[in-house]
Every structure is written in C-alpha cells, then in structure tokens.
Amino acid sequence: MAALVLLAGCATSSPEIIAAPVPQEMASLPPPPPPLPEPVLELPPAPPEPEPPAVMLPPPPPEPPPPPPTPTDAQSLRAAYGAPAFIRREPDSELWRYDGMNCAAFFFLYPEGGTYRIRHAETSPRGRDEPADPDCLRSLIVPAGAPASAPML
C-alpha cells in the first residue's frame, strides 16, 4: 500500500499553460505577408518530333528488253539467230530448229515469191499466252559482231 501512496503523490493535476506577455515592440508589427504562390515554371516549347529517316527504296526494276526482232523470212531468220541447229526439208516446207541453253525454237517456213517465209513459230517450253516464249527467242539472238550464219549441212 505504501507504494500506492507514493505513486499517488506523483500524480498531479495537469499544469496550466500561461501565455507569456508579448513585448511592446512586437505587438506593433504588421501581420506577416500571405505566402507566395507556388512558382510556375514555363518550359520552352518542346522541339518538334524529328521526322523518321527516309527509307531508301530500291530502284524500280529495269524495263524489260524490247521483244526480239520478228523475222519474216529465211534471210532475216538467219540474220537474227544465225544458222539453225537442225533443218528438216520437205517438198513444200522447211522446219528450222534453234537450240538454246534452256529452250528450243521451231520456225516453220513455206515457199512464197521465190523465198521461204515464216508462217509459224513456237518454243519448247511454250510461252505463257502464246506458242513462242519471247524470253526464249530473246536468248537465241546472235550477239552483235558474232557470225550470223554458219555453213549449212
């Protein structure tokens, strides 16, 4: 019990808070100014987005070469393609065959006005929409400066 009495003696009522008197010179001061507004930082405008780098497109494909010359008779056929690899002669016609690396061309000639004229031509393999493939015919053209004919057998 004695401990309770000692503890009770420590318990006191809450102390009073007494405001200290304000000195006279501080009482006549003006109130403090209102707080300054938050500063607004004005940033310069953002630089424009850089344009994406120009994509370099490959040049367009070259124009296809012109179609091969269209021989009309035996003489122009030899001038364009040289000597044929094979000739089959019949009484009223001739078949001239030209062999290339990837194709063969067949020309059917018939006598007309003292010369043989081409009436039909085809290639093997055939053209997409025609009997003679222009790429095959182009590959058989004799280059400039090469002999255009050889002795016939």
GROMACS .gro file of N, CA and C in nm:
model
  459
    1MET      N    1   0.079  -0.116   0.000
    1MET     CA    2   0.000   0.000   0.000
    1MET      C    3   0.085   0.125   0.000
    2ALA      N    4   0.191   0.112   0.063
    2ALA     CA    5   0.278   0.228   0.071
    2ALA      C    6   0.320   0.270  -0.069
    3ALA      N    7   0.331   0.170  -0.158
    3ALA     CA    8   0.370   0.205  -0.295
    3ALA      C    9   0.261   0.282  -0.362
    4LEU      N   10   0.139   0.252  -0.331
    4LEU     CA   11   0.028   0.326  -0.394
    4LEU      C   12   0.028   0.469  -0.346
    5VAL      N   13   0.059   0.488  -0.222
    5VAL     CA   14   0.059   0.623  -0.166
    5VAL      C   15   0.169   0.703  -0.234
    6LEU      N   16   0.283   0.639  -0.255
    6LEU     CA   17   0.392   0.711  -0.319
    6LEU      C   18   0.356   0.747  -0.463
    7LEU      N   19   0.292   0.655  -0.530
    7LEU     CA   20   0.254   0.682  -0.668
    7LEU      C   21   0.145   0.787  -0.673
    8ALA      N   22   0.060   0.787  -0.580
    8ALA     CA   23  -0.048   0.884  -0.579
    8ALA      C   24   0.008   1.022  -0.557
    9GLY      N   25   0.117   1.031  -0.483
    9GLY     CA   26   0.177   1.161  -0.460
    9GLY      C   27   0.237   1.216  -0.587
   10CYS      N   28   0.273   1.130  -0.682
   10CYS     CA   29   0.333   1.175  -0.808
   10CYS      C   30   0.225   1.225  -0.901
   11ALA      N   31   0.108   1.178  -0.882
   11ALA     CA   32   0.004   1.219  -0.974
   11ALA      C   33  -0.041   1.358  -0.938
   12THR      N   34  -0.032   1.446  -1.032
   12THR     CA   35  -0.076   1.584  -1.006
   12THR      C   36  -0.173   1.621  -1.114
   13SER      N   37  -0.239   1.727  -1.095
   13SER     CA   38  -0.331   1.776  -1.198
   13SER      C   39  -0.248   1.838  -1.309
   14SER      N   40  -0.304   1.846  -1.426
   14SER     CA   41  -0.229   1.897  -1.540
   14SER      C   42  -0.192   2.043  -1.516
   15PRO      N   43  -0.073   2.081  -1.551
   15PRO     CA   44  -0.029   2.218  -1.525
   15PRO      C   45  -0.100   2.314  -1.617
   16GLU      N   46  -0.115   2.434  -1.575
   16GLU     CA   47  -0.178   2.539  -1.656
   16GLU      C   48  -0.075   2.599  -1.748
   17ILE      N   49  -0.117   2.626  -1.867
   17ILE     CA   50  -0.028   2.691  -1.961
   17ILE      C   51  -0.059   2.839  -1.957
   18ILE      N   52   0.040   2.914  -1.927
   18ILE     CA   53   0.023   3.058  -1.916
   18ILE      C   54   0.101   3.119  -2.031
   19ALA      N   55   0.033   3.204  -2.107
   19ALA     CA   56   0.099   3.271  -2.218
   19ALA      C   57   0.188   3.381  -2.165
   20ALA      N   58   0.305   3.388  -2.224
   20ALA     CA   59   0.398   3.492  -2.182
   20ALA      C   60   0.352   3.624  -2.241
   21PRO      N   61   0.377   3.733  -2.173
   21PRO     CA   62   0.335   3.862  -2.227
   21PRO      C   63   0.419   3.894  -2.352
   22VAL      N   64   0.356   3.951  -2.454
   22VAL     CA   65   0.421   3.989  -2.580
   22VAL      C   66   0.489   4.122  -2.559
   23PRO      N   67   0.617   4.134  -2.593
   23PRO     CA   68   0.683   4.263  -2.577
   23PRO      C   69   0.615   4.368  -2.664
   24GLN      N   70   0.622   4.493  -2.623
   24GLN     CA   71   0.553   4.604  -2.687
   24GLN      C   72   0.596   4.622  -2.832
   25GLU      N   73   0.728   4.610  -2.862
   25GLU     CA   74   0.774   4.635  -2.999
   25GLU      C   75   0.724   4.527  -3.095
   26MET      N   76   0.698   4.406  -3.048
   26MET     CA   77   0.648   4.301  -3.135
   26MET      C   78   0.499   4.315  -3.156
   27ALA      N   79   0.429   4.377  -3.062
   27ALA     CA   80   0.285   4.391  -3.075
   27ALA      C   81   0.250   4.488  -3.186
   28SER      N   82   0.337   4.582  -3.219
   28SER     CA   83   0.304   4.680  -3.321
   28SER      C   84   0.348   4.639  -3.461
   29LEU      N   85   0.403   4.520  -3.479
   29LEU     CA   86   0.446   4.474  -3.612
   29LEU      C   87   0.325   4.438  -3.697
   30PRO      N   88   0.335   4.464  -3.828
   30PRO     CA   89   0.224   4.424  -3.915
   30PRO      C   90   0.221   4.272  -3.928
   31PRO      N   91   0.106   4.222  -3.965
   31PRO     CA   92   0.097   4.076  -3.982
   31PRO      C   93   0.189   4.031  -4.095
   32PRO      N   94   0.235   3.909  -4.089
   32PRO     CA   95   0.324   3.862  -4.196
   32PRO      C   96   0.250   3.858  -4.330
   33PRO      N   97   0.322   3.875  -4.441
   33PRO     CA   98   0.255   3.873  -4.572
   33PRO      C   99   0.202   3.732  -4.601
   34PRO      N  100   0.102   3.726  -4.691
   34PRO     CA  101   0.049   3.593  -4.725
   34PRO      C  102   0.160   3.513  -4.797
   35PRO      N  103   0.151   3.381  -4.792
   35PRO     CA  104   0.256   3.301  -4.858
   35PRO      C  105   0.253   3.324  -5.009
   36LEU      N  106   0.369   3.319  -5.069
   36LEU     CA  107   0.379   3.336  -5.215
   36LEU      C  108   0.319   3.214  -5.286
   37PRO      N  109   0.255   3.240  -5.401
   37PRO     CA  110   0.204   3.124  -5.475
   37PRO      C  111   0.321   3.039  -5.524
   38GLU      N  112   0.291   2.912  -5.547
   38GLU     CA  113   0.393   2.821  -5.599
   38GLU      C  114   0.442   2.876  -5.733
   39PRO      N  115   0.573   2.879  -5.755
   39PRO     CA  116   0.620   2.931  -5.884
   39PRO      C  117   0.581   2.834  -5.996
   40VAL      N  118   0.538   2.891  -6.107
   40VAL     CA  119   0.502   2.812  -6.225
   40VAL      C  120   0.619   2.822  -6.321
   41LEU      N  121   0.677   2.711  -6.347
   41LEU     CA  122   0.789   2.710  -6.440
   41LEU      C  123   0.733   2.699  -6.581
   42GLU      N  124   0.768   2.796  -6.662
   42GLU     CA  125   0.726   2.789  -6.802
   42GLU      C  126   0.841   2.731  -6.881
   43LEU      N  127   0.817   2.614  -6.937
   43LEU     CA  128   0.919   2.547  -7.016
   43LEU      C  129   0.909   2.592  -7.160
   44PRO      N  130   1.022   2.598  -7.227
   44PRO     CA  131   1.013   2.633  -7.369
   44PRO      C  132   0.937   2.521  -7.442
   45PRO      N  133   0.877   2.556  -7.554
   45PRO     CA  134   0.803   2.452  -7.627
   45PRO      C  135   0.897   2.338  -7.665
   46ALA      N  136   0.843   2.221  -7.663
   46ALA     CA  137   0.922   2.103  -7.696
   46ALA      C  138   0.962   2.111  -7.842
   47PRO      N  139   1.083   2.066  -7.873
   47PRO     CA  140   1.122   2.069  -8.014
   47PRO      C  141   1.031   1.975  -8.092
   48PRO      N  142   1.010   2.005  -8.220
   48PRO     CA  143   0.923   1.917  -8.299
   48PRO      C  144   0.983   1.778  -8.308
   49GLU      N  145   0.897   1.682  -8.320
   49GLU     CA  146   0.941   1.543  -8.334
   49GLU      C  147   1.024   1.534  -8.461
   50PRO      N  148   1.139   1.473  -8.453
   50PRO     CA  149   1.217   1.460  -8.577
   50PRO      C  150   1.144   1.368  -8.673
   51GLU      N  151   1.155   1.402  -8.800
   51GLU     CA  152   1.089   1.317  -8.900
   51GLU      C  153   1.164   1.185  -8.906
   52PRO      N  154   1.090   1.078  -8.923
   52PRO     CA  155   1.159   0.949  -8.933
   52PRO      C  156   1.253   0.952  -9.053
   53PRO      N  157   1.363   0.882  -9.044
   53PRO     CA  158   1.456   0.885  -9.157
   53PRO      C  159   1.389   0.829  -9.282
   54ALA      N  160   1.422   0.891  -9.390
   54ALA     CA  161   1.364   0.846  -9.517
   54ALA      C  162   1.415   0.706  -9.547
   55VAL      N  163   1.325   0.621  -9.585
   55VAL     CA  164   1.362   0.484  -9.620
   55VAL      C  165   1.403   0.484  -9.766
   56MET      N  166   1.521   0.435  -9.790
   56MET     CA  167   1.569   0.429  -9.927
   56MET      C  168   1.509   0.307  -9.995
   57LEU      N  169   1.426   0.333 -10.091
   57LEU     CA  170   1.365   0.223 -10.166
   57LEU      C  171   1.460   0.182 -10.278
   58PRO      N  172   1.460   0.056 -10.310
   58PRO     CA  173   1.545   0.015 -10.421
   58PRO      C  174   1.492   0.075 -10.550
   59PRO      N  175   1.578   0.094 -10.647
   59PRO     CA  176   1.529   0.150 -10.773
   59PRO      C  177   1.431   0.052 -10.837
   60PRO      N  178   1.341   0.106 -10.917
   60PRO     CA  179   1.246   0.015 -10.983
   60PRO      C  180   1.322  -0.081 -11.076
   61PRO      N  181   1.262  -0.194 -11.100
   61PRO     CA  182   1.331  -0.289 -11.189
   61PRO      C  183   1.344  -0.229 -11.328
   62PRO      N  184   1.447  -0.270 -11.399
   62PRO     CA  185   1.463  -0.214 -11.534
   62PRO      C  186   1.349  -0.258 -11.624
   63GLU      N  187   1.327  -0.177 -11.722
   63GLU     CA  188   1.224  -0.212 -11.820
   63GLU      C  189   1.265  -0.341 -11.890
   64PRO      N  190   1.168  -0.425 -11.920
   64PRO     CA  191   1.206  -0.548 -11.992
   64PRO      C  192   1.263  -0.511 -12.128
   65PRO      N  193   1.354  -0.592 -12.178
   65PRO     CA  194   1.411  -0.561 -12.309
   65PRO      C  195   1.303  -0.566 -12.417
   66PRO      N  196   1.327  -0.497 -12.524
   66PRO     CA  197   1.226  -0.498 -12.630
   66PRO      C  198   1.210  -0.640 -12.684
   67PRO      N  199   1.097  -0.666 -12.743
   67PRO     CA  200   1.078  -0.801 -12.799
   67PRO      C  201   1.182  -0.825 -12.909
   68PRO      N  202   1.216  -0.950 -12.928
   68PRO     CA  203   1.316  -0.979 -13.031
   68PRO      C  204   1.262  -0.937 -13.168
   69PRO      N  205   1.356  -0.915 -13.260
   69PRO     CA  206   1.308  -0.880 -13.395
   69PRO      C  207   1.223  -0.993 -13.450
   70THR      N  208   1.127  -0.954 -13.524
   70THR     CA  209   1.037  -1.056 -13.580
   70THR      C  210   1.084  -1.089 -13.721
   71PRO      N  211   1.155  -1.200 -13.733
   71PRO     CA  212   1.197  -1.239 -13.867
   71PRO      C  213   1.073  -1.277 -13.950
   72THR      N  214   1.081  -1.248 -14.075
   72THR     CA  215   0.966  -1.280 -14.161
   72THR      C  216   1.000  -1.383 -14.268
   73ASP      N  217   1.131  -1.399 -14.293
   73ASP     CA  218   1.172  -1.495 -14.397
   73ASP      C  219   1.303  -1.561 -14.356
   74ALA      N  220   1.353  -1.651 -14.440
   74ALA     CA  221   1.473  -1.727 -14.410
   74ALA      C  222   1.593  -1.635 -14.389
   75GLN      N  223   1.605  -1.531 -14.470
   75GLN     CA  224   1.720  -1.441 -14.460
   75GLN      C  225   1.718  -1.363 -14.327
   76SER      N  226   1.606  -1.307 -14.288
   76SER     CA  227   1.600  -1.232 -14.161
   76SER      C  228   1.610  -1.326 -14.041
   77LEU      N  229   1.566  -1.452 -14.058
   77LEU     CA  230   1.579  -1.551 -13.951
   77LEU      C  231   1.727  -1.581 -13.925
   78ARG      N  232   1.804  -1.601 -14.033
   78ARG     CA  233   1.948  -1.625 -14.017
   78ARG      C  234   2.019  -1.502 -13.961
   79ALA      N  235   1.977  -1.383 -14.000
   79ALA     CA  236   2.040  -1.260 -13.951
   79ALA      C  237   2.018  -1.245 -13.800
   80ALA      N  238   1.901  -1.284 -13.753
   80ALA     CA  239   1.869  -1.268 -13.610
   80ALA      C  240   1.927  -1.380 -13.524
   81TYR      N  241   1.918  -1.504 -13.572
   81TYR     CA  242   1.953  -1.618 -13.487
   81TYR      C  243   2.072  -1.700 -13.536
   82GLY      N  244   2.129  -1.666 -13.649
   82GLY     CA  245   2.242  -1.742 -13.702
   82GLY      C  246   2.193  -1.869 -13.770
   83ALA      N  247   2.283  -1.963 -13.784
   83ALA     CA  248   2.250  -2.089 -13.851
   83ALA      C  249   2.169  -2.177 -13.756
   84PRO      N  250   2.066  -2.243 -13.806
   84PRO     CA  251   1.987  -2.330 -13.720
   84PRO      C  252   2.066  -2.455 -13.680
   85ALA      N  253   2.027  -2.515 -13.571
   85ALA     CA  254   2.090  -2.639 -13.525
   85ALA      C  255   2.042  -2.757 -13.610
   86PHE      N  256   1.922  -2.741 -13.667
   86PHE     CA  257   1.864  -2.852 -13.744
   86PHE      C  258   1.769  -2.793 -13.847
   87ILE      N  259   1.770  -2.850 -13.969
   87ILE     CA  260   1.673  -2.813 -14.073
   87ILE      C  261   1.613  -2.941 -14.127
   88ARG      N  262   1.481  -2.944 -14.133
   88ARG     CA  263   1.412  -3.056 -14.197
   88ARG      C  264   1.345  -2.999 -14.323
   89ARG      N  265   1.387  -3.052 -14.438
   89ARG     CA  266   1.333  -3.004 -14.566
   89ARG      C  267   1.228  -3.102 -14.617
   90GLU      N  268   1.118  -3.044 -14.662
   90GLU     CA  269   1.011  -3.121 -14.724
   90GLU      C  270   0.981  -3.055 -14.859
   91PRO      N  271   0.904  -3.119 -14.943
   91PRO     CA  272   0.880  -3.058 -15.075
   91PRO      C  273   0.812  -2.920 -15.067
   92ASP      N  274   0.724  -2.900 -14.969
   92ASP     CA  275   0.652  -2.772 -14.966
   92ASP      C  276   0.678  -2.689 -14.839
   93SER      N  277   0.780  -2.728 -14.758
   93SER     CA  278   0.808  -2.651 -14.635
   93SER      C  279   0.944  -2.688 -14.578
   94GLU      N  280   0.987  -2.608 -14.479
   94GLU     CA  281   1.109  -2.637 -14.404
   94GLU      C  282   1.081  -2.609 -14.256
   95LEU      N  283   1.144  -2.688 -14.173
   95LEU     CA  284   1.140  -2.664 -14.028
   95LEU      C  285   1.282  -2.632 -13.984
   96TRP      N  286   1.300  -2.515 -13.920
   96TRP     CA  287   1.430  -2.475 -13.868
   96TRP      C  288   1.422  -2.479 -13.716
   97ARG      N  289   1.519  -2.550 -13.655
   97ARG     CA  290   1.522  -2.557 -13.508
   97ARG      C  291   1.647  -2.487 -13.457
   98TYR      N  292   1.627  -2.405 -13.354
   98TYR     CA  293   1.737  -2.337 -13.285
   98TYR      C  294   1.737  -2.385 -13.141
   99ASP      N  295   1.853  -2.430 -13.093
   99ASP     CA  296   1.865  -2.481 -12.957
   99ASP      C  297   1.935  -2.378 -12.868
  100GLY      N  298   1.874  -2.348 -12.756
  100GLY     CA  299   1.936  -2.260 -12.657
  100GLY      C  300   1.971  -2.340 -12.533
  101MET      N  301   2.018  -2.271 -12.430
  101MET     CA  302   2.056  -2.339 -12.306
  101MET      C  303   1.933  -2.396 -12.234
  102ASN      N  304   1.822  -2.324 -12.239
  102ASN     CA  305   1.702  -2.365 -12.164
  102ASN      C  306   1.579  -2.384 -12.250
  103CYS      N  307   1.594  -2.369 -12.380
  103CYS     CA  308   1.475  -2.381 -12.465
  103CYS      C  309   1.517  -2.411 -12.608
  104ALA      N  310   1.419  -2.438 -12.688
  104ALA     CA  311   1.440  -2.458 -12.832
  104ALA      C  312   1.330  -2.383 -12.905
  105ALA      N  313   1.364  -2.330 -13.022
  105ALA     CA  314   1.266  -2.258 -13.103
  105ALA      C  315   1.252  -2.330 -13.237
  106PHE      N  316   1.128  -2.338 -13.283
  106PHE     CA  317   1.096  -2.405 -13.409
  106PHE      C  318   1.029  -2.304 -13.501
  107PHE      N  319   1.083  -2.291 -13.622
  107PHE     CA  320   1.026  -2.199 -13.721
  107PHE      C  321   0.982  -2.283 -13.842
  108PHE      N  322   0.860  -2.259 -13.884
  108PHE     CA  323   0.801  -2.331 -13.998
  108PHE      C  324   0.796  -2.234 -14.115
  109LEU      N  325   0.872  -2.268 -14.222
  109LEU     CA  326   0.883  -2.180 -14.338
  109LEU      C  327   0.818  -2.246 -14.460
  110TYR      N  328   0.755  -2.162 -14.540
  110TYR     CA  329   0.687  -2.210 -14.662
  110TYR      C  330   0.731  -2.122 -14.778
  111PRO      N  331   0.744  -2.182 -14.897
  111PRO     CA  332   0.787  -2.103 -15.013
  111PRO      C  333   0.680  -2.001 -15.053
  112GLU      N  334   0.729  -1.881 -15.083
  112GLU     CA  335   0.637  -1.774 -15.124
  112GLU      C  336   0.719  -1.670 -15.201
  113GLY      N  337   0.683  -1.650 -15.326
  113GLY     CA  338   0.750  -1.548 -15.407
  113GLY      C  339   0.900  -1.568 -15.421
  114GLY      N  340   0.946  -1.690 -15.435
  114GLY     CA  341   1.088  -1.717 -15.457
  114GLY      C  342   1.171  -1.726 -15.329
  115THR      N  343   1.111  -1.710 -15.212
  115THR     CA  344   1.186  -1.725 -15.087
  115THR      C  345   1.100  -1.802 -14.987
  116TYR      N  346   1.160  -1.844 -14.880
  116TYR     CA  347   1.083  -1.912 -14.775
  116TYR      C  348   1.040  -1.809 -14.671
  117ARG      N  349   0.912  -1.807 -14.640
  117ARG     CA  350   0.856  -1.714 -14.541
  117ARG      C  351   0.813  -1.792 -14.417
  118ILE      N  352   0.827  -1.727 -14.302
  118ILE     CA  353   0.788  -1.790 -14.175
  118ILE      C  354   0.637  -1.775 -14.160
  119ARG      N  355   0.570  -1.888 -14.140
  119ARG     CA  356   0.425  -1.884 -14.117
  119ARG      C  357   0.388  -1.915 -13.972
  120HIS      N  358   0.482  -1.984 -13.902
  120HIS     CA  359   0.451  -2.021 -13.764
  120HIS      C  360   0.582  -2.039 -13.688
  121ALA      N  361   0.579  -2.002 -13.560
  121ALA     CA  362   0.696  -2.023 -13.473
  121ALA      C  363   0.645  -2.066 -13.336
  122GLU      N  364   0.720  -2.153 -13.272
  122GLU     CA  365   0.687  -2.193 -13.135
  122GLU      C  366   0.815  -2.230 -13.062
  123THR      N  367   0.805  -2.234 -12.930
  123THR     CA  368   0.920  -2.269 -12.849
  123THR      C  369   0.883  -2.383 -12.756
  124SER      N  370   0.987  -2.448 -12.708
  124SER     CA  371   0.967  -2.551 -12.607
  124SER      C  372   1.061  -2.516 -12.492
  125PRO      N  373   1.012  -2.481 -12.376
  125PRO     CA  374   0.871  -2.475 -12.337
  125PRO      C  375   0.800  -2.357 -12.405
  126ARG      N  376   0.669  -2.374 -12.412
  126ARG     CA  377   0.586  -2.273 -12.479
  126ARG      C  378   0.578  -2.146 -12.396
  127GLY      N  379   0.535  -2.039 -12.461
  127GLY     CA  380   0.514  -1.913 -12.392
  127GLY      C  381   0.390  -1.920 -12.305
  128ARG      N  382   0.375  -1.822 -12.218
  128ARG     CA  383   0.262  -1.822 -12.125
  128ARG      C  384   0.128  -1.812 -12.200
  129ASP      N  385   0.118  -1.715 -12.288
  129ASP     CA  386  -0.009  -1.694 -12.359
  129ASP      C  387   0.005  -1.711 -12.510
  130GLU      N  388   0.118  -1.759 -12.553
  130GLU     CA  389   0.144  -1.772 -12.695
  130GLU      C  390   0.235  -1.892 -12.720
  131PRO      N  391   0.236  -1.940 -12.842
  131PRO     CA  392   0.317  -2.060 -12.868
  131PRO      C  393   0.467  -2.035 -12.859
  132ALA      N  394   0.513  -1.913 -12.883
  132ALA     CA  395   0.657  -1.883 -12.877
  132ALA      C  396   0.685  -1.794 -12.756
  133ASP      N  397   0.773  -1.841 -12.669
  133ASP     CA  398   0.810  -1.765 -12.549
  133ASP      C  399   0.909  -1.655 -12.588
  134PRO      N  400   0.873  -1.528 -12.564
  134PRO     CA  401   0.963  -1.417 -12.601
  134PRO      C  402   1.099  -1.425 -12.531
  135ASP      N  403   1.103  -1.473 -12.406
  135ASP     CA  404   1.231  -1.484 -12.336
  135ASP      C  405   1.321  -1.588 -12.404
  136CYS      N  406   1.263  -1.695 -12.450
  136CYS     CA  407   1.341  -1.796 -12.522
  136CYS      C  408   1.396  -1.737 -12.651
  137LEU      N  409   1.310  -1.671 -12.727
  137LEU     CA  410   1.354  -1.612 -12.854
  137LEU      C  411   1.463  -1.508 -12.830
  138ARG      N  412   1.449  -1.429 -12.724
  138ARG     CA  413   1.549  -1.327 -12.691
  138ARG      C  414   1.684  -1.394 -12.658
  139SER      N  415   1.679  -1.509 -12.590
  139SER     CA  416   1.804  -1.576 -12.552
  139SER      C  417   1.878  -1.636 -12.673
  140LEU      N  418   1.809  -1.653 -12.783
  140LEU     CA  419   1.869  -1.714 -12.902
  140LEU      C  420   1.928  -1.612 -12.998
  141ILE      N  421   1.905  -1.483 -12.974
  141ILE     CA  422   1.953  -1.380 -13.067
  141ILE      C  423   2.106  -1.383 -13.069
  142VAL      N  424   2.161  -1.375 -13.187
  142VAL     CA  425   2.306  -1.375 -13.205
  142VAL      C  426   2.357  -1.238 -13.162
  143PRO      N  427   2.458  -1.232 -13.072
  143PRO     CA  428   2.511  -1.102 -13.029
  143PRO      C  429   2.573  -1.027 -13.146
  144ALA      N  430   2.572  -0.894 -13.134
  144ALA     CA  431   2.630  -0.811 -13.240
  144ALA      C  432   2.778  -0.846 -13.255
  145GLY      N  433   2.823  -0.856 -13.378
  145GLY     CA  434   2.963  -0.888 -13.404
  145GLY      C  435   2.990  -1.036 -13.419
  146ALA      N  436   2.899  -1.121 -13.376
  146ALA     CA  437   2.919  -1.266 -13.391
  146ALA      C  438   2.874  -1.304 -13.532
  147PRO      N  439   2.933  -1.409 -13.585
  147PRO     CA  440   2.888  -1.450 -13.720
  147PRO      C  441   2.742  -1.490 -13.717
  148ALA      N  442   2.665  -1.437 -13.812
  148ALA     CA  443   2.522  -1.460 -13.814
  148ALA      C  444   2.485  -1.590 -13.883
  149SER      N  445   2.578  -1.651 -13.948
  149SER     CA  446   2.542  -1.779 -14.011
  149SER      C  447   2.665  -1.868 -14.017
  150ALA      N  448   2.639  -1.991 -14.031
  150ALA     CA  449   2.745  -2.091 -14.046
  150ALA      C  450   2.710  -2.175 -14.167
  151PRO      N  451   2.805  -2.247 -14.219
  151PRO     CA  452   2.772  -2.329 -14.335
  151PRO      C  453   2.663  -2.430 -14.302
  152MET      N  454   2.569  -2.441 -14.391
  152MET     CA  455   2.460  -2.536 -14.370
  152MET      C  456   2.506  -2.675 -14.407
  153LEU      N  457   2.455  -2.772 -14.338
  153LEU     CA  458   2.489  -2.911 -14.366
  153LEU      C  459   2.396  -2.970 -14.467
   0.00000   0.00000   0.00000
